[in-house]
mmCIF file of C-alpha atoms in Angstrom:
data_model
loop_
_atom_site.group_PDB
_atom_site.id
_atom_site.type_symbol
_atom_site.label_atom_id
_atom_site.label_comp_id
_atom_site.label_asym_id
_atom_site.label_seq_id
_atom_site.Cartn_x
_atom_site.Cartn_y
_atom_site.Cartn_z
ATOM 1 C CA UNK A 320 -35.209 63.275 -10.246
ATOM 2 C CA UNK A 321 -31.881 64.095 -10.868
ATOM 3 C CA UNK A 322 -30.634 64.081 -7.470
ATOM 4 C CA UNK A 323 -31.726 60.500 -6.296
ATOM 5 C CA UNK A 324 -28.238 59.085 -8.416
ATOM 6 C CA UNK A 325 -25.969 60.356 -6.486
ATOM 7 C CA UNK A 326 -27.619 59.274 -3.135
ATOM 8 C CA UNK A 327 -27.905 55.354 -4.386
ATOM 9 C CA UNK A 328 -24.725 55.235 -4.708
ATOM 10 C CA UNK A 329 -23.360 56.744 -1.665
ATOM 11 C CA UNK A 330 -26.217 54.603 -0.058
ATOM 12 C CA UNK A 331 -25.011 51.522 -1.965
ATOM 13 C CA UNK A 332 -21.174 51.809 -1.203
ATOM 14 C CA UNK A 333 -21.441 50.232 2.440
ATOM 15 C CA UNK A 334 -23.148 47.329 0.625
ATOM 16 C CA UNK A 335 -20.285 46.783 -1.866
ATOM 17 C CA UNK A 336 -17.886 46.839 1.053
ATOM 18 C CA UNK A 337 -20.048 44.134 3.292
ATOM 19 C CA UNK A 338 -20.023 42.139 -0.721
ATOM 20 C CA UNK A 339 -16.147 42.505 -1.274
ATOM 21 C CA UNK A 340 -15.119 41.425 2.202
ATOM 22 C CA UNK A 341 -16.377 38.168 1.848
ATOM 23 C CA UNK A 342 -15.167 37.436 -1.259
ATOM 24 C CA UNK A 343 -10.983 38.472 0.008
ATOM 25 C CA UNK A 344 -11.374 36.261 2.993
ATOM 26 C CA UNK A 345 -10.918 32.908 1.000
ATOM 27 C CA UNK A 346 -8.135 34.827 -0.787
ATOM 28 C CA UNK A 347 -6.470 35.724 2.774
ATOM 29 C CA UNK A 348 -6.541 32.488 4.035
ATOM 30 C CA UNK A 349 -4.548 30.918 0.842
ATOM 31 C CA UNK A 350 -2.238 33.932 1.465
ATOM 32 C CA UNK A 351 -2.117 32.676 5.210
ATOM 33 C CA UNK A 352 -1.528 29.483 4.918
ATOM 34 C CA UNK A 353 0.662 29.511 2.584
ATOM 35 C CA UNK A 354 2.968 30.888 5.680
ATOM 36 C CA UNK A 355 2.081 27.087 7.533
ATOM 37 C CA UNK A 356 4.228 24.956 9.281
ATOM 38 C CA UNK A 357 2.966 22.692 6.518
ATOM 39 C CA UNK A 358 4.899 24.690 3.876
ATOM 40 C CA UNK A 359 7.704 25.675 5.977
ATOM 41 C CA UNK A 360 9.748 22.205 7.041
ATOM 42 C CA UNK A 361 12.656 22.068 9.569
ATOM 43 C CA UNK A 362 13.192 18.331 8.598
ATOM 44 C CA UNK A 363 13.785 16.473 5.557
ATOM 45 C CA UNK A 364 10.353 14.047 5.200
ATOM 46 C CA UNK A 365 8.432 17.125 6.047
ATOM 47 C CA UNK A 366 10.474 18.674 3.050
ATOM 48 C CA UNK A 367 10.048 15.562 0.670
ATOM 49 C CA UNK A 368 6.211 15.613 0.943
ATOM 50 C CA UNK A 369 6.234 18.996 0.732
ATOM 51 C CA UNK A 370 7.648 19.176 -2.638
ATOM 52 C CA UNK A 371 5.196 16.395 -3.354
ATOM 53 C CA UNK A 372 2.256 18.856 -2.444
ATOM 54 C CA UNK A 373 3.611 20.880 -4.789
ATOM 55 C CA UNK A 374 4.767 18.232 -7.397
ATOM 56 C CA UNK A 375 1.178 16.773 -7.279
ATOM 57 C CA UNK A 376 -0.436 20.698 -7.405
ATOM 58 C CA UNK A 377 1.418 21.843 -10.882
ATOM 59 C CA UNK A 378 0.523 18.461 -12.218
ATOM 60 C CA UNK A 379 -3.336 18.838 -11.684
ATOM 61 C CA UNK A 380 -2.767 22.650 -13.042
ATOM 62 C CA UNK A 381 -1.601 21.781 -15.855
ATOM 63 C CA UNK A 382 -4.991 20.656 -16.700
ATOM 64 C CA UNK A 383 -7.352 23.184 -14.721
ATOM 65 C CA UNK A 384 -5.678 26.215 -15.837
ATOM 66 C CA UNK A 385 -6.210 25.560 -19.734
ATOM 67 C CA UNK A 386 -9.507 24.445 -19.155
ATOM 68 C CA UNK A 387 -10.423 27.962 -17.436
ATOM 69 C CA UNK A 388 -8.630 29.943 -20.063
ATOM 70 C CA UNK A 389 -10.099 28.161 -23.139
ATOM 71 C CA UNK A 390 -13.478 28.504 -21.188
ATOM 72 C CA UNK A 391 -13.473 31.882 -21.237
ATOM 73 C CA UNK A 392 -12.061 31.789 -25.024
ATOM 74 C CA UNK A 393 -14.826 30.042 -26.135
ATOM 75 C CA UNK A 394 -17.213 31.864 -24.314
ATOM 76 C CA UNK A 395 -15.874 34.959 -25.832
ATOM 77 C CA UNK A 396 -15.249 34.015 -29.606
ATOM 78 C CA UNK A 397 -18.969 31.791 -30.340
ATOM 79 C CA UNK A 398 -21.137 34.508 -28.214
ATOM 80 C CA UNK A 399 -23.826 35.613 -30.330
ATOM 81 C CA UNK A 400 -22.866 38.862 -31.468
ATOM 82 C CA UNK A 401 -19.573 37.339 -32.859
ATOM 83 C CA UNK A 402 -20.441 36.867 -36.662
ATOM 84 C CA UNK A 403 -16.458 36.072 -37.600
ATOM 85 C CA UNK A 404 -16.942 32.946 -35.576
ATOM 86 C CA UNK A 405 -17.098 29.715 -37.469
ATOM 87 C CA UNK A 406 -20.624 28.077 -36.811
ATOM 88 C CA UNK A 407 -21.039 24.730 -37.965
ATOM 89 C CA UNK A 408 -23.984 22.926 -36.331
ATOM 90 C CA UNK A 409 -23.136 19.367 -38.054
ATOM 91 C CA UNK A 410 -19.670 19.095 -36.238
ATOM 92 C CA UNK A 411 -19.373 16.091 -33.985
ATOM 93 C CA UNK A 412 -15.998 14.689 -34.549
ATOM 94 C CA UNK A 413 -12.253 15.730 -34.711
ATOM 95 C CA UNK A 414 -9.319 13.220 -34.501
ATOM 96 C CA UNK A 415 -6.959 15.917 -33.241
ATOM 97 C CA UNK A 416 -8.865 17.054 -30.657
ATOM 98 C CA UNK A 417 -9.608 13.668 -29.541
ATOM 99 C CA UNK A 418 -6.168 13.036 -29.115
ATOM 100 C CA UNK A 419 -5.836 16.179 -26.949
ATOM 101 C CA UNK A 420 -8.494 15.586 -24.410
ATOM 102 C CA UNK A 421 -7.665 12.613 -23.414
ATOM 103 C CA UNK A 422 -4.057 12.280 -24.053
ATOM 104 C CA UNK A 423 -3.310 15.158 -21.839
ATOM 105 C CA UNK A 424 -5.174 13.726 -18.957
ATOM 106 C CA UNK A 425 -3.955 10.451 -19.416
ATOM 107 C CA UNK A 426 -0.398 11.616 -18.824
ATOM 108 C CA UNK A 427 -0.675 13.665 -15.888
ATOM 109 C CA UNK A 428 -2.850 10.666 -14.673
ATOM 110 C CA UNK A 429 0.349 8.505 -15.267
ATOM 111 C CA UNK A 430 2.446 10.802 -13.584
ATOM 112 C CA UNK A 431 0.690 11.059 -10.802
ATOM 113 C CA UNK A 432 0.283 7.409 -10.114
ATOM 114 C CA UNK A 433 4.406 6.915 -10.416
ATOM 115 C CA UNK A 434 4.885 10.122 -8.327
ATOM 116 C CA UNK A 435 2.636 8.458 -5.227
ATOM 117 C CA UNK A 436 3.873 4.344 -6.128
ATOM 118 C CA UNK A 437 7.607 6.048 -5.536
ATOM 119 C CA UNK A 438 6.538 8.029 -2.877
ATOM 120 C CA UNK A 439 4.605 5.858 -0.981
ATOM 121 C CA UNK A 440 7.852 3.143 -0.650
ATOM 122 C CA UNK A 441 10.386 5.912 -0.075
ATOM 123 C CA UNK A 442 8.347 7.652 2.718
ATOM 124 C CA UNK A 443 7.203 4.932 4.356
ATOM 125 C CA UNK A 444 7.207 5.946 8.258
ATOM 126 C CA UNK A 445 8.323 2.281 9.049
ATOM 127 C CA UNK A 446 11.329 2.432 6.972
ATOM 128 C CA UNK A 447 14.586 3.893 7.777
ATOM 129 C CA UNK A 448 15.877 6.892 6.394
ATOM 130 C CA UNK A 449 17.991 6.749 3.432
ATOM 131 C CA UNK A 450 19.258 10.556 4.124
ATOM 132 C CA UNK A 451 19.257 12.826 6.305
ATOM 133 C CA UNK A 452 18.934 15.639 3.993
ATOM 134 C CA UNK A 453 19.066 16.916 0.257
ATOM 135 C CA UNK A 454 22.660 16.889 0.434
ATOM 136 C CA UNK A 455 23.949 14.617 3.288
ATOM 137 C CA UNK A 456 22.867 10.680 3.113
ATOM 138 C CA UNK A 457 22.444 8.660 6.291
ATOM 139 C CA UNK A 458 25.158 6.257 7.787
ATOM 140 C CA UNK A 459 24.327 2.576 7.418
ATOM 141 C CA UNK A 460 25.815 1.704 11.268
ATOM 142 C CA UNK A 461 24.436 5.164 12.473
ATOM 143 C CA UNK A 462 22.089 4.031 15.643
ATOM 144 C CA UNK A 463 19.241 6.429 15.597
ATOM 145 C CA UNK A 464 17.617 8.126 18.546
ATOM 146 C CA UNK A 465 15.208 6.252 20.162
ATOM 147 C CA UNK A 466 11.779 8.005 21.267
ATOM 148 C CA UNK A 467 8.698 5.645 22.566
ATOM 149 C CA UNK A 468 5.725 7.673 22.564
ATOM 150 C CA UNK A 469 2.540 7.653 24.443
ATOM 151 C CA UNK A 470 -0.537 9.624 23.375
ATOM 152 C CA UNK A 471 -2.762 9.996 27.164
ATOM 153 C CA UNK A 472 -5.560 12.118 27.924
ATOM 154 C CA UNK A 473 -4.558 14.700 26.905
ATOM 155 C CA UNK A 474 -1.128 15.448 26.726
ATOM 156 C CA UNK A 475 1.745 13.565 25.456
ATOM 157 C CA UNK A 476 4.081 11.471 27.260
ATOM 158 C CA UNK A 477 7.973 10.955 25.886
ATOM 159 C CA UNK A 478 10.282 8.410 27.411
ATOM 160 C CA UNK A 479 14.247 8.667 26.313
ATOM 161 C CA UNK A 480 14.690 4.492 26.852
ATOM 162 C CA UNK A 481 18.288 4.975 25.575
ATOM 163 C CA UNK A 482 18.701 7.530 27.918
ATOM 164 C CA UNK A 483 16.869 6.403 30.872
ATOM 165 C CA UNK A 484 14.674 10.024 31.210
ATOM 166 C CA UNK A 485 10.981 11.082 29.886
ATOM 167 C CA UNK A 486 8.863 14.071 29.369
ATOM 168 C CA UNK A 487 5.669 15.384 29.101
ATOM 169 C CA UNK A 488 4.460 17.671 26.108
ATOM 170 C CA UNK A 489 7.697 18.497 25.604
ATOM 171 C CA UNK A 490 10.039 16.772 22.725
ATOM 172 C CA UNK A 491 13.331 17.624 22.579
ATOM 173 C CA UNK A 492 15.740 16.181 19.560
ATOM 174 C CA UNK A 493 19.347 16.599 18.392
ATOM 175 C CA UNK A 494 19.532 18.229 14.768
ATOM 176 C CA UNK A 495 20.748 15.666 11.706
ATOM 177 C CA UNK A 496 20.279 12.681 13.661
ATOM 178 C CA UNK A 497 17.596 9.798 12.544
ATOM 179 C CA UNK A 498 14.526 9.249 15.094
ATOM 180 C CA UNK A 499 12.763 6.236 15.436
ATOM 181 C CA UNK A 500 9.105 7.207 17.209
ATOM 182 C CA UNK A 501 7.797 3.631 18.367
ATOM 183 C CA UNK A 502 3.582 5.192 19.339
ATOM 184 C CA UNK A 503 0.932 3.694 20.964
ATOM 185 C CA UNK A 504 -2.034 4.622 23.147
ATOM 186 C CA UNK A 505 -3.295 4.783 26.490
ATOM 187 C CA UNK A 506 -6.910 4.702 26.007
ATOM 188 C CA UNK A 507 -8.059 6.064 22.304
ATOM 189 C CA UNK A 508 -6.775 6.368 19.170
ATOM 190 C CA UNK A 509 -5.451 9.909 18.524
ATOM 191 C CA UNK A 510 -2.552 11.316 16.010
ATOM 192 C CA UNK A 511 1.000 11.927 16.366
ATOM 193 C CA UNK A 512 1.872 15.147 13.972
ATOM 194 C CA UNK A 513 4.783 17.256 14.171
ATOM 195 C CA UNK A 514 3.953 19.196 10.891
ATOM 196 C CA UNK A 515 7.548 20.355 10.706
ATOM 197 C CA UNK A 516 9.548 17.371 10.551
ATOM 198 C CA UNK A 517 7.184 14.182 9.533
ATOM 199 C CA UNK A 518 3.685 13.378 8.712
ATOM 200 C CA UNK A 519 0.595 12.090 10.785
ATOM 201 C CA UNK A 520 1.267 8.711 12.320
ATOM 202 C CA UNK A 521 -2.098 7.280 14.118
ATOM 203 C CA UNK A 522 -1.543 6.067 18.073
ATOM 204 C CA UNK A 523 -4.271 3.865 19.177
ATOM 205 C CA UNK A 524 -4.635 1.331 22.394
ATOM 206 C CA UNK A 525 -2.623 -2.444 22.348
ATOM 207 C CA UNK A 526 -1.111 -1.645 19.066
ATOM 208 C CA UNK A 527 2.557 -0.281 18.060
ATOM 209 C CA UNK A 528 3.455 2.341 15.254
ATOM 210 C CA UNK A 529 6.712 3.095 13.771
ATOM 211 C CA UNK A 530 7.723 6.717 12.378
ATOM 212 C CA UNK A 531 11.753 7.363 11.304
ATOM 213 C CA UNK A 532 12.037 11.071 11.260
ATOM 214 C CA UNK A 533 14.802 13.721 11.279
ATOM 215 C CA UNK A 534 15.449 17.460 12.401
ATOM 216 C CA UNK A 535 17.573 19.735 10.196
ATOM 217 C CA UNK A 536 17.098 23.023 11.734
ATOM 218 C CA UNK A 537 17.230 24.112 14.808
ATOM 219 C CA UNK A 538 14.504 25.865 16.506
ATOM 220 C CA UNK A 539 10.899 25.301 18.617
ATOM 221 C CA UNK A 540 7.969 24.007 16.227
ATOM 222 C CA UNK A 541 4.569 22.667 17.604
ATOM 223 C CA UNK A 542 3.431 19.534 17.455
ATOM 224 C CA UNK A 543 -0.348 18.318 18.421
ATOM 225 C CA UNK A 544 -3.097 15.945 17.949
ATOM 226 C CA UNK A 545 -4.866 15.803 14.243
ATOM 227 C CA UNK A 546 -7.704 13.396 15.682
ATOM 228 C CA UNK A 547 -10.566 14.517 17.846
ATOM 229 C CA UNK A 548 -10.433 12.486 21.452
ATOM 230 C CA UNK A 549 -12.453 13.969 23.447
ATOM 231 C CA UNK A 550 -12.695 17.720 25.648
ATOM 232 C CA UNK A 551 -9.298 18.121 26.262
ATOM 233 C CA UNK A 552 -8.434 17.955 22.410
ATOM 234 C CA UNK A 553 -7.661 21.362 21.665
ATOM 235 C CA UNK A 554 -5.190 21.265 24.194
ATOM 236 C CA UNK A 555 -3.194 18.433 23.312
ATOM 237 C CA UNK A 556 -0.269 19.655 21.856
ATOM 238 C CA UNK A 557 3.283 19.415 22.594
ATOM 239 C CA UNK A 558 6.563 21.571 22.154
ATOM 240 C CA UNK A 559 9.163 20.348 19.247
ATOM 241 C CA UNK A 560 12.734 21.531 20.121
ATOM 242 C CA UNK A 561 15.282 20.994 17.436
ATOM 243 C CA UNK A 562 18.921 21.232 19.538
ATOM 244 C CA UNK A 563 22.574 20.827 18.379
ATOM 245 C CA UNK A 564 23.870 18.058 19.797
ATOM 246 C CA UNK A 565 25.628 19.752 22.758
ATOM 247 C CA UNK A 566 22.700 21.958 23.543
ATOM 248 C CA UNK A 567 20.460 18.302 23.321
ATOM 249 C CA UNK A 568 23.528 16.968 25.849
ATOM 250 C CA UNK A 569 22.939 20.087 27.918
ATOM 251 C CA UNK A 570 19.120 19.408 27.972
ATOM 252 C CA UNK A 571 19.437 15.727 28.782
ATOM 253 C CA UNK A 572 21.511 16.956 31.769
ATOM 254 C CA UNK A 573 18.897 18.743 33.115
ATOM 255 C CA UNK A 574 16.239 16.884 32.826
ATOM 256 C CA UNK A 575 17.933 14.215 34.949
ATOM 257 C CA UNK A 576 19.036 16.804 37.543
ATOM 258 C CA UNK A 577 15.571 18.584 38.500
ATOM 259 C CA UNK A 578 13.301 15.256 37.044
ATOM 260 C CA UNK A 579 11.643 13.440 39.425
ATOM 261 C CA UNK A 580 10.754 9.343 39.058
ATOM 262 C CA UNK A 581 8.051 7.948 36.193
ATOM 263 C CA UNK A 582 6.957 5.136 38.589
ATOM 264 C CA UNK A 583 3.900 2.296 38.372
ATOM 265 C CA UNK A 584 1.787 4.691 40.328
ATOM 266 C CA UNK A 585 3.265 8.100 39.255
ATOM 267 C CA UNK A 586 2.273 6.803 35.426
ATOM 268 C CA UNK A 587 -1.133 6.157 36.855
ATOM 269 C CA UNK A 588 -1.475 9.371 37.826
ATOM 270 C CA UNK A 589 -0.736 10.932 35.248
ATOM 271 C CA UNK A 590 -2.938 8.293 33.230
ATOM 272 C CA UNK A 591 -6.266 10.634 34.276
ATOM 273 C CA UNK A 592 -7.420 12.729 32.186
ATOM 274 C CA UNK A 593 -6.188 16.344 32.658
ATOM 275 C CA UNK A 594 -6.018 19.553 30.320
ATOM 276 C CA UNK A 595 -3.452 22.211 29.484
ATOM 277 C CA UNK A 596 -0.754 20.163 31.235
ATOM 278 C CA UNK A 597 2.621 22.192 31.392
ATOM 279 C CA UNK A 598 5.840 20.568 30.830
ATOM 280 C CA UNK A 599 6.674 17.828 32.918
ATOM 281 C CA UNK A 600 10.680 15.766 33.682
ATOM 282 C CA UNK A 601 11.230 12.368 35.069
ATOM 283 C CA UNK A 602 15.435 11.916 35.641
ATOM 284 C CA UNK A 603 14.081 7.668 35.909
ATOM 285 C CA UNK A 604 11.222 5.534 34.299
ATOM 286 C CA UNK A 605 10.023 2.617 35.594
ATOM 287 C CA UNK A 606 11.715 -0.352 33.110
ATOM 288 C CA UNK A 607 9.888 -2.165 30.693
ATOM 289 C CA UNK A 608 6.859 0.867 31.318
ATOM 290 C CA UNK A 609 6.525 1.135 27.461
ATOM 291 C CA UNK A 610 5.719 -2.489 26.693
ATOM 292 C CA UNK A 611 3.481 -2.560 29.694
ATOM 293 C CA UNK A 612 1.551 0.545 28.618
ATOM 294 C CA UNK A 613 1.513 -1.312 24.832
ATOM 295 C CA UNK A 614 0.326 -4.827 26.360
ATOM 296 C CA UNK A 615 -2.342 -2.700 28.657
ATOM 297 C CA UNK A 616 -0.900 -4.249 31.542
ATOM 298 C CA UNK A 617 0.328 -0.981 33.674
ATOM 299 C CA UNK A 618 -1.998 -1.787 36.582
ATOM 300 C CA UNK A 619 -0.756 -4.317 39.356
ATOM 301 C CA UNK A 620 -2.459 -7.661 38.698
ATOM 302 C CA UNK A 621 -3.196 -7.156 34.955
ATOM 303 C CA UNK A 622 -2.607 -9.721 33.022
ATOM 304 C CA UNK A 623 -0.267 -8.781 29.788
ATOM 305 C CA UNK A 624 -1.808 -9.433 26.057
ATOM 306 C CA UNK A 625 1.720 -11.945 25.645
ATOM 307 C CA UNK A 626 0.671 -13.627 29.222
ATOM 308 C CA UNK A 627 -2.882 -14.039 27.985
ATOM 309 C CA UNK A 628 -1.754 -15.116 24.228
ATOM 310 C CA UNK A 629 0.571 -17.288 25.636
ATOM 311 C CA UNK A 630 -1.841 -18.958 28.281
ATOM 312 C CA UNK A 631 -4.220 -19.585 25.726
ATOM 313 C CA UNK A 632 -2.048 -21.805 23.160
ATOM 314 C CA UNK A 633 -1.047 -23.372 25.861
ATOM 315 C CA UNK A 634 -4.728 -24.398 26.072
ATOM 316 C CA UNK A 635 -4.843 -25.809 23.117
ATOM 317 C CA UNK A 636 -4.521 -22.848 20.387
ATOM 318 C CA UNK A 637 -3.520 -24.352 16.947
ATOM 319 C CA UNK A 638 -5.263 -27.555 18.011
ATOM 320 C CA UNK A 639 -8.165 -27.714 15.433
ATOM 321 C CA UNK A 640 -10.462 -29.353 18.195
ATOM 322 C CA UNK A 641 -9.687 -27.510 20.851
ATOM 323 C CA UNK A 642 -10.641 -24.129 19.284
ATOM 324 C CA UNK A 643 -13.826 -26.035 18.374
ATOM 325 C CA UNK A 644 -14.354 -26.391 22.023
ATOM 326 C CA UNK A 645 -13.858 -22.581 22.291
ATOM 327 C CA UNK A 646 -10.569 -23.427 24.264
ATOM 328 C CA UNK A 647 -7.379 -21.267 23.167
ATOM 329 C CA UNK A 648 -5.963 -19.605 20.427
ATOM 330 C CA UNK A 649 -4.659 -20.014 16.549
ATOM 331 C CA UNK A 650 -0.750 -20.469 17.269
ATOM 332 C CA UNK A 651 0.183 -17.302 14.624
ATOM 333 C CA UNK A 652 -1.367 -15.029 11.962
ATOM 334 C CA UNK A 653 -0.553 -17.827 9.743
ATOM 335 C CA UNK A 654 -2.388 -20.645 11.327
ATOM 336 C CA UNK A 655 -5.490 -21.973 10.065
ATOM 337 C CA UNK A 656 -7.514 -25.060 11.370
ATOM 338 C CA UNK A 657 -6.324 -28.234 9.721
ATOM 339 C CA UNK A 658 -10.038 -29.667 8.880
ATOM 340 C CA UNK A 659 -12.946 -27.258 7.698
ATOM 341 C CA UNK A 660 -16.093 -26.503 9.928
ATOM 342 C CA UNK A 661 -19.312 -27.685 8.962
ATOM 343 C CA UNK A 662 -21.453 -26.789 6.356
ATOM 344 C CA UNK A 663 -21.201 -26.749 2.515
ATOM 345 C CA UNK A 664 -20.373 -23.002 2.227
ATOM 346 C CA UNK A 665 -16.574 -24.062 3.439
ATOM 347 C CA UNK A 666 -16.580 -27.227 1.643
ATOM 348 C CA UNK A 667 -15.217 -27.898 -2.391
ATOM 349 C CA UNK A 668 -17.343 -29.177 -4.701
ATOM 350 C CA UNK A 669 -16.568 -32.733 -4.312
ATOM 351 C CA UNK A 670 -16.907 -32.787 -1.026
ATOM 352 C CA UNK A 671 -20.763 -31.901 -1.012
ATOM 353 C CA UNK A 672 -22.798 -34.911 -0.247
ATOM 354 C CA UNK A 673 -27.003 -34.385 -1.839
ATOM 355 C CA UNK A 674 -29.466 -35.285 0.674
ATOM 356 C CA UNK A 675 -32.883 -35.439 0.062
ATOM 357 C CA UNK A 676 -34.959 -32.614 0.945
ATOM 358 C CA UNK A 677 -37.408 -32.914 4.650
ATOM 359 C CA UNK A 678 -40.021 -30.201 4.703
ATOM 360 C CA UNK A 679 -41.636 -29.468 7.709
ATOM 361 C CA UNK A 680 -44.686 -31.536 8.097
ATOM 362 C CA UNK A 681 -47.796 -29.913 6.828
ATOM 363 C CA UNK A 682 -50.294 -28.823 9.493
ATOM 364 C CA UNK A 683 -54.144 -29.840 9.901
ATOM 365 C CA UNK A 684 -56.039 -26.818 8.461
ATOM 366 C CA UNK A 685 -53.044 -25.063 6.554
ATOM 367 C CA UNK A 686 -54.244 -23.920 3.038
ATOM 368 C CA UNK A 687 -52.613 -25.293 -0.026
ATOM 369 C CA UNK A 688 -51.487 -29.057 -0.993
ATOM 370 C CA UNK A 689 -48.897 -31.357 -0.356
ATOM 371 C CA UNK A 690 -49.075 -32.367 -4.283
ATOM 372 C CA UNK A 691 -46.416 -29.569 -6.045
ATOM 373 C CA UNK A 692 -48.563 -29.871 -8.685
ATOM 374 C CA UNK A 693 -52.275 -28.849 -7.317
ATOM 375 C CA UNK A 694 -53.643 -25.668 -8.486
ATOM 376 C CA UNK A 695 -54.554 -25.148 -5.073
ATOM 377 C CA UNK A 696 -51.144 -23.924 -4.174
ATOM 378 C CA UNK A 697 -51.896 -21.092 -7.015
ATOM 379 C CA UNK A 698 -55.253 -20.252 -4.702
ATOM 380 C CA UNK A 699 -54.160 -16.276 -3.694
ATOM 381 C CA UNK A 700 -58.074 -15.984 -2.253
ATOM 382 C CA UNK A 701 -56.088 -16.289 1.684
ATOM 383 C CA UNK A 702 -54.052 -13.448 0.783
ATOM 384 C CA UNK A 703 -56.857 -10.821 -1.376
ATOM 385 C CA UNK A 704 -59.731 -11.646 1.339
ATOM 386 C CA UNK A 705 -57.932 -11.584 4.803
ATOM 387 C CA UNK A 706 -60.530 -13.348 7.439
ATOM 388 C CA UNK A 707 -59.905 -14.976 10.556
ATOM 389 C CA UNK A 708 -57.129 -17.528 11.597
ATOM 390 C CA UNK A 709 -58.805 -21.454 11.068
ATOM 391 C CA UNK A 710 -61.110 -20.355 8.530
ATOM 392 C CA UNK A 711 -62.447 -23.376 6.185
ATOM 393 C CA UNK A 712 -61.546 -22.555 2.503
ATOM 394 C CA UNK A 713 -64.994 -23.368 1.582
ATOM 395 C CA UNK A 714 -66.167 -20.444 3.658
ATOM 396 C CA UNK A 715 -63.323 -18.028 1.923
ATOM 397 C CA UNK A 716 -64.451 -19.188 -1.362
#
C-alpha cells in the first residue's frame, strides 16, 4: 500500500497538464490580442478610438477590481474559524457604506456618459477632421482626398474620382492627409473596416455612407469586411498602403501606366461574385460610375433612382389626392399629406363624429336574444354541451 501514492502522483501528472492547458489558452489569447491592429493604430482616428477603449476599461476597473479584492478579504476575515471578527447578526444599515456603494458607481457612470457623448460627436464619421494628429491641426482650406468605395461580391473597389483611376483590393493613401470616403454596396450589406485607420462603417445598396480618416504612419496594413456576406466573406480583404506624398505620386503614375479601363462593361464583369481576387488597377474610369452604382442603374436601360423619383413627382408627388389614388411619391422627406386619411385613429377628438352602433342582423335559429338584458344571453349550455349545429334550444336543455 505504501507504493501506491507515488504511482498515483505519476499518473496524475498528464491529467494536471491537460487541465492547465485549457486554463492558459484564454490568457495567451488575451496577450496576443494586445498586439492586434486595434491597439496599434496608424491613424489619428484609430488612435482616439484606442484611447477611448483604454479610458473606458480603466474607469470600469475602478469598481471591478475593488469588488474582487473585497470579496476575497471579506471571505477570509469573516470565515467561520476567525474568532476575532465582529459578529453582528442585527446589522442592517450603514450610511457611510451606502454612500460608498452608490456614489462610486454613479460617478463612474457619469464619467462614462460624458466620455461617450463627447467622443460620439468628435469621432462622427460624417464630420470632417479637426486635426491630423495629436500635434498637427487640420488646415481649414485643405481639400481632403476623395475615395469612392464600393463593396462587391467578394472584393473591394476603390475609385479616385479626382485622379481618374481605380483599384481593386488595394487602397493607397498619402500620410498626414485627410481622406473622405464615400461608400456604397453593389448587392448586399457589408462593413468597411480598416482597424489601423478608423472604425467600421456599413455599406448598403442604394445608400451612401461617409467616413473621414487619416493615416499618420507609412506602411502596409490590412482592411476587411466585418459583416458576413456569403461564401467569399473570409477572403474579402484589401491591402491598405500608407505612402509619403512622393511615393503616392509614383504609385498613381504606375497605376496610370499599367492599368486598363473601368468601363461599364468591365464593371458588370467585375460585379459578378468572385473570391481571392488579386489587386487590380484601372488607369481610366467611366465618368459618373459611382453615382450610377449608388443609384443602381449601371446596366444599360436601367432607370436610376433619381429618375424614378422625378417621374413619380411629376405624376403627382406631394399632391394628397394623387397619393390617395396610388400615384406619385411625397415631394420630400418632410412632406405630409395635407388632408388626414379617413379613420378615427388619425383624427383629433373634436373631429370624431358619433354614429349609431349597427350590428349584424340576427340569423334565424341563432342562440341568444336580441334584448341585451335577457338572461338567455348568459346561458352557456351551448358551450358546455357540444351538439350538432342547428339543434333547438329545448333539445339542448
